[in-house]
Amino acid sequence: MTHPTTAVPVAAPKNGRETSLEQQRLRAAFWFLAPMLLMLFCVAAWPLMRSIWFSFTDTSLTDLHGGKWVGFDNYLSYRQLSSGRVIWRGTLVDPAWWNAVWNTVKFAVVSVSLETMFGLVVALVLNARFAGRGLVRAAILIPWAIPTIVSAKMWGWMLNDQFGIINDILLNLGLISEKIAWAANLDTAMAAVILVDVWKTTPFMALLCLAGLQMVPGDIYEAARIDGIHPVKVFFRVTLPLIRPALMVAVIFRMLDALRMFDLVYVLTPNSAATKTMSIISRENLIEFDKFAYGSAQSSLLFAIIAIFVALYIWLGKVDLGGEKSK
Amino acid sequence: MNPMTYFKKTAFYALVLVILVFSVFPFYYAILTSFKTGTALFEVSYFPSSFDFSNYVAVLGKGTFPRNLLNSVFIASTTVALALFLAVTAAYALARVDFRGRGLLLVSILAVSMFPQIAVLAGLFELVRFIGIYNTPWAMILSYTIFTLPFTVWVLTTFMRDLPTEIEEAAIVDGATPWVIITRVFLPLLWPALVTTGLLAFIGAWNEFLFALTFTSSETTRTVPVAIALLSGASSHETPWGALMAASVIVTVPLIVLVLIFQRKIVAGLTAGGVKG
């Protein structure tokens, strides 16, 4: 594709005029970009650098500018006692941190897998022609439109141990013998969080999968049908490979969201060790426990983990994020 | 119709029904609960029995909830206006002007949208305190641009890239400056994209929780999600489920109406950029 700048030989003008036009455009582009870039620098790059810097200091919430450089102490440090015993300190030997890492990874992997699976199923259903398709497509947008906090409260009420409708249904069906405190119970808290997350974000997955499915040309299915190939085989051999790029992009967006999970857990299962995520524990230390620098170290670690994950995913999965290569 | 296709048809519609019920039921149940008061709240029912508006009256009549609603409306609208204004001009530069490092810049902007918000929380907290906007709406308006701006820039850039070059060439021949090209030539064509991105940014700002929770400290400056999350009853051990569900319905209904009206545009916006190509 020829680009507008090169495609404008304004009725073959003098050479000088063309360069000045070009320069004018470049100058305009700079001034158009500058406010946006300045804004992003202020709200993203600068705070990120400051957060990382805080993680190497002993800054406290009450004295944000009085922190002194302490090196890697917030991450890992050791002290040798006179008895010869070595004591390790820092986030990297903090069991609470590793519990949060494990919780987050478990949550992200399970919920994104389920969402992808269900999303595909819903997308396949919506891709078929049937009466009431528009209605279903509208209905699945409802969970997506509901604010996370609201859905957390709504489900918290439905999962309530005493008065919740979920326990009522399960008791009536004979699936459980006594009422379960889904959100409070350590064994079921994670399942509750995953349930609500899957409910809320499967529509997003389904819509992205549907967009992928609708780009698969119909004559492929026609040809497969005439050849008498089983639909299941067609799905795995034809449909899935064709929508793989769309699926990969959808999965990474969901994965990034899941790895930074905060609001749902904060509201649905407050202070539960079984669901505490990396974001939750970082904020706890940053704001609530007055361990500002320690929390900064944890949030910086989360950033590093996500950055490494994205790099690996794009590299290994050969994901075309911007749709640039296919253009 | 042979039994096999009959069975298949039934199974298919059963699946459709499951999807439908699973999607809609929780919100339906929230509406149901919001009309219940007193002991009726603690009896599980599947169909509406009474329509008692006292929860809505309580939520909207006293307390800070009306104020919280206003805060949210103001913050979300200002955030959208700011993001769209900054993004339209930037998207023009990114989509229409060839300059070195353009691809890298686009990828960096996309990378910002992937930032875990907690990673910038400490630095933003310092910034917000430093400028003196802590516990004001401006703290949220400033911090929300971290997720609204990259997204709007990205979608508007992909949209502008697909507009025909001829109209721009014609404008250049007529001596139009880049600013005139944007405001007079592109803006009228961009309306659909602006509506979509604006709406998605609005929903994002309306629903945001982490920053709003951290950058507010009094009940009157809270946004709606924070107010709902921290809503408590007469005693701290008793959750006012009826009022809570009424508040939830109030903040959700406008969103659902918007989403259903602009259904197709939203789907197009969500899938733009990523899946295109």
Coordinates of C-alpha atoms in Angstrom, one line a residue, chain B:
Chain B
M1 CA -37.7 -35.7 10.6
N2 CA -35.7 -38.8 11.8
P3 CA -35.1 -39.3 15.5
M4 CA -31.5 -38.5 15.3
T5 CA -31.9 -35.0 13.9
Y6 CA -34.8 -34.5 16.3
F7 CA -32.5 -35.4 19.2
K8 CA -29.8 -33.1 17.9
K9 CA -32.2 -30.2 17.6
T10 CA -33.5 -30.7 21.1
A11 CA -30.0 -30.9 22.5
F12 CA -29.0 -27.8 20.7
Y13 CA -32.0 -25.8 22.0
A14 CA -31.3 -27.1 25.5
L15 CA -27.8 -25.8 25.2
V16 CA -29.1 -22.4 24.0
L17 CA -31.5 -22.4 27.0
V18 CA -28.7 -23.1 29.5
I19 CA -26.6 -20.3 28.0
L20 CA -29.6 -17.9 28.2
V21 CA -30.5 -18.8 31.8
F22 CA -26.9 -18.8 33.0
S23 CA -26.3 -15.3 31.5
V24 CA -29.4 -13.6 32.7
F25 CA -30.4 -15.3 35.9
P26 CA -28.0 -13.6 38.4
F27 CA -29.1 -10.2 37.3
Y28 CA -32.7 -11.2 37.3
Y29 CA -32.2 -12.5 40.9
A30 CA -30.6 -9.2 41.9
I31 CA -33.7 -7.3 40.6
L32 CA -35.9 -9.8 42.5
T33 CA -33.9 -9.3 45.7
S34 CA -34.0 -5.5 45.3
F35 CA -37.8 -5.5 45.6
K36 CA -37.8 -7.5 48.8
T37 CA -37.6 -6.2 52.4
G38 CA -37.6 -7.5 55.9
T39 CA -37.9 -11.2 56.4
A40 CA -38.9 -11.8 52.7
L41 CA -35.2 -11.2 51.9
F42 CA -34.3 -14.4 53.7
E43 CA -36.8 -16.7 52.0
V44 CA -35.5 -18.0 48.7
S45 CA -38.0 -17.3 45.9
Y46 CA -37.7 -17.8 42.1
F47 CA -40.4 -15.4 41.0
P48 CA -41.4 -11.9 42.0
S49 CA -44.0 -11.8 44.7
S50 CA -44.1 -8.2 45.7
F51 CA -42.8 -4.9 44.3
D52 CA -41.6 -2.9 47.2
F53 CA -39.6 0.1 46.2
S54 CA -38.4 1.0 49.7
N55 CA -34.9 -0.3 49.0
Y56 CA -34.6 2.1 46.1
V57 CA -36.0 4.9 48.1
A58 CA -33.5 4.2 50.9
V59 CA -30.5 4.0 48.6
L60 CA -31.4 7.2 46.6
G61 CA -33.0 9.1 49.5
K62 CA -30.4 9.1 52.2
G63 CA -26.7 8.5 52.6
T64 CA -24.1 9.4 50.0
F65 CA -25.1 7.1 47.1
P66 CA -26.6 9.9 45.0
R67 CA -23.4 11.8 45.4
N68 CA -21.4 8.7 44.5
L69 CA -23.5 8.4 41.3
L70 CA -22.8 12.0 40.4
N71 CA -19.0 11.4 41.0
S72 CA -19.1 8.4 38.7
V73 CA -20.9 10.2 36.0
F74 CA -18.6 13.1 36.1
I75 CA -15.4 11.1 36.3
A76 CA -16.4 8.6 33.5
S77 CA -17.6 11.4 31.1
T78 CA -14.5 13.6 31.7
T79 CA -12.2 10.6 31.3
V80 CA -13.9 9.7 28.0
A81 CA -13.8 13.3 26.7
L82 CA -10.1 13.6 27.6
A83 CA -9.2 10.2 26.1
L84 CA -11.1 10.9 22.8
F85 CA -9.6 14.3 22.4
L86 CA -6.0 13.1 22.9
A87 CA -6.6 10.0 20.9
V88 CA -8.1 11.4 17.7
T89 CA -5.2 13.7 16.9
A90 CA -2.7 11.0 18.0
A91 CA -4.4 8.4 15.9
Y92 CA -4.3 10.6 12.8
A93 CA -0.5 10.9 13.2
L94 CA -0.1 7.2 13.8
A95 CA -2.4 6.1 11.0
R96 CA -1.7 8.7 8.3
V97 CA 1.8 10.1 8.7
D98 CA 4.8 8.0 7.9
F99 CA 7.6 8.6 10.4
R100 CA 10.4 6.5 11.8
G101 CA 9.6 4.4 14.8
R102 CA 5.9 4.4 14.2
G103 CA 5.5 0.7 14.6
L104 CA 7.6 0.7 17.8
L105 CA 5.4 3.5 19.2
L106 CA 2.2 1.6 18.4
V107 CA 3.5 -1.5 20.2
S108 CA 4.6 0.6 23.2
I109 CA 1.1 2.1 23.5
L110 CA -0.4 -1.4 23.3
A111 CA 2.1 -2.5 26.0
V112 CA 0.8 0.3 28.3
S113 CA -2.7 -1.2 28.1
M114 CA -1.3 -4.4 29.4
F115 CA 0.2 -2.9 32.5
P116 CA -1.0 -4.4 35.7
Q117 CA -2.5 -1.4 37.4
I118 CA -1.0 -2.4 40.7
A119 CA 2.5 -1.9 39.2
V120 CA 1.9 1.8 38.9
L121 CA -0.1 2.2 42.0
A122 CA 2.7 3.3 44.3
G123 CA 4.1 5.8 41.8
L124 CA 0.6 7.2 41.0
F125 CA -0.1 7.5 44.6
E126 CA 2.9 9.7 45.1
L127 CA 2.0 11.7 42.0
V128 CA -1.6 12.2 43.1
R129 CA -0.4 13.3 46.5
F130 CA 2.2 15.5 45.1
I131 CA -0.2 17.4 42.7
G132 CA -2.6 17.6 45.6
I133 CA -5.6 15.9 43.9
Y134 CA -5.8 13.0 46.4
N135 CA -9.4 12.4 47.4
T136 CA -10.8 14.5 44.5
P137 CA -12.4 13.3 41.2
W138 CA -9.3 14.5 39.3
A139 CA -7.2 11.7 40.8
M140 CA -9.4 9.2 39.1
I141 CA -9.7 11.2 35.8
L142 CA -5.9 11.3 35.7
S143 CA -5.2 7.7 36.5
Y144 CA -8.0 6.3 34.3
T145 CA -6.2 7.5 31.2
I146 CA -3.7 4.7 31.7
F147 CA -6.2 2.2 30.4
T148 CA -8.6 4.4 28.3
L149 CA -6.0 6.2 26.3
P150 CA -4.0 3.3 24.8
F151 CA -7.2 1.5 23.9
T152 CA -8.8 4.5 22.2
V153 CA -5.6 5.3 20.4
W154 CA -5.3 1.8 19.2
V155 CA -8.8 1.3 17.9
L156 CA -9.0 4.8 16.3
T157 CA -5.7 4.2 14.6
T158 CA -6.9 0.9 13.1
F159 CA -10.1 2.6 12.0
M160 CA -8.4 5.6 10.4
R161 CA -5.9 3.4 8.6
D162 CA -8.8 1.9 6.7
L163 CA -10.3 5.2 5.6
P164 CA -9.8 5.9 1.9
T165 CA -6.7 8.0 1.1
E166 CA -8.4 9.8 -1.8
I167 CA -10.4 12.2 0.4
E168 CA -7.3 13.2 2.4
E169 CA -5.4 13.8 -0.9
A170 CA -8.2 15.9 -2.2
A171 CA -8.1 18.0 1.0
I172 CA -4.3 18.4 0.8
V173 CA -4.6 19.6 -2.8
D174 CA -7.1 22.1 -1.6
G175 CA -4.4 23.3 0.9
A176 CA -5.9 22.0 4.1
T177 CA -3.7 21.8 7.1
P178 CA -3.5 18.5 9.1
W179 CA -5.7 20.1 11.8
V180 CA -8.4 21.0 9.2
I181 CA -8.1 17.5 7.7
I182 CA -8.8 16.0 11.1
T183 CA -11.6 18.2 12.2
R184 CA -13.4 18.8 8.9
V185 CA -12.6 15.6 6.9
F186 CA -12.0 12.8 9.3
L187 CA -14.1 13.6 12.3
P188 CA -17.4 13.3 10.4
L189 CA -16.3 9.9 9.2
L190 CA -15.0 8.8 12.6
W191 CA -18.3 9.1 14.5
P192 CA -19.1 5.4 14.5
A193 CA -15.6 4.6 15.9
L194 CA -15.8 7.5 18.4
V195 CA -19.1 6.2 19.7
T196 CA -17.8 2.7 20.1
T197 CA -14.5 3.6 21.8
G198 CA -16.1 6.3 23.9
L199 CA -18.7 3.8 25.2
L200 CA -16.1 1.2 26.0
A201 CA -13.9 3.8 27.7
F202 CA -17.0 5.0 29.7
I203 CA -17.7 1.4 30.8
G204 CA -14.1 0.9 31.8
A205 CA -14.0 4.1 33.8
W206 CA -17.4 3.4 35.3
N207 CA -16.4 0.0 36.6
E208 CA -12.8 0.7 37.7
F209 CA -12.2 -0.2 41.3
L210 CA -8.5 -0.3 42.4
F211 CA -7.6 3.3 41.7
A212 CA -10.9 4.6 43.0
L213 CA -10.5 2.6 46.2
T214 CA -7.0 3.8 46.8
F215 CA -7.3 7.5 45.8
T216 CA -10.4 8.3 47.8
S217 CA -10.7 8.5 51.6
S218 CA -14.2 9.9 52.3
E219 CA -17.6 8.6 51.6
T220 CA -18.6 11.7 49.5
T221 CA -15.7 11.3 47.0
R222 CA -16.2 7.6 46.4
T223 CA -17.3 6.3 43.0
V224 CA -20.1 3.9 42.7
P225 CA -18.2 0.6 42.7
V226 CA -16.3 1.6 45.8
A227 CA -19.5 2.7 47.5
I228 CA -21.1 -0.6 46.7
A229 CA -18.1 -2.6 47.8
L230 CA -18.0 -0.7 51.1
L231 CA -21.7 -0.4 51.7
S232 CA -22.5 -1.6 55.2
G233 CA -25.7 -1.8 57.2
A234 CA -26.7 -0.6 60.7
S235 CA -24.2 -2.9 62.3
S236 CA -21.0 -3.9 60.6
H237 CA -21.9 -7.6 60.7
E238 CA -25.1 -7.2 58.9
T239 CA -25.0 -6.8 55.1
P240 CA -28.0 -4.8 53.8
W241 CA -28.6 -7.1 50.9
G242 CA -31.8 -5.4 49.7
A243 CA -30.3 -2.0 49.5
L244 CA -27.1 -3.4 48.0
M245 CA -29.0 -5.1 45.2
A246 CA -31.1 -2.0 44.6
A247 CA -27.8 0.0 44.3
S248 CA -26.4 -2.6 42.0
V249 CA -29.4 -2.5 39.8
I250 CA -29.3 1.3 39.6
V251 CA -25.7 1.3 38.4
T252 CA -26.1 -1.6 36.0
V253 CA -29.3 -0.8 34.2
P254 CA -28.0 2.2 32.3
L255 CA -24.9 0.2 31.2
I256 CA -27.1 -2.7 30.0
V257 CA -29.4 -0.4 28.1
L258 CA -26.4 1.3 26.5
V259 CA -24.8 -2.0 25.6
L260 CA -28.0 -3.5 24.1
I261 CA -28.6 -0.3 22.1
F262 CA -25.0 -0.2 20.7
Q263 CA -24.6 -4.0 20.6
R264 CA -23.1 -4.3 17.2
K265 CA -20.8 -1.3 17.6
I266 CA -19.5 -2.7 20.8
V267 CA -18.8 -6.1 19.4
A268 CA -17.0 -4.4 16.5
G269 CA -15.0 -2.3 18.9
L270 CA -14.0 -5.3 21.1
T271 CA -12.8 -7.3 18.1
A272 CA -11.1 -4.4 16.4
G273 CA -7.3 -4.3 16.2
G274 CA -6.8 -7.7 17.8
V275 CA -8.6 -10.1 15.6
K276 CA -8.7 -8.0 12.5
G277 CA -6.4 -8.7 9.6

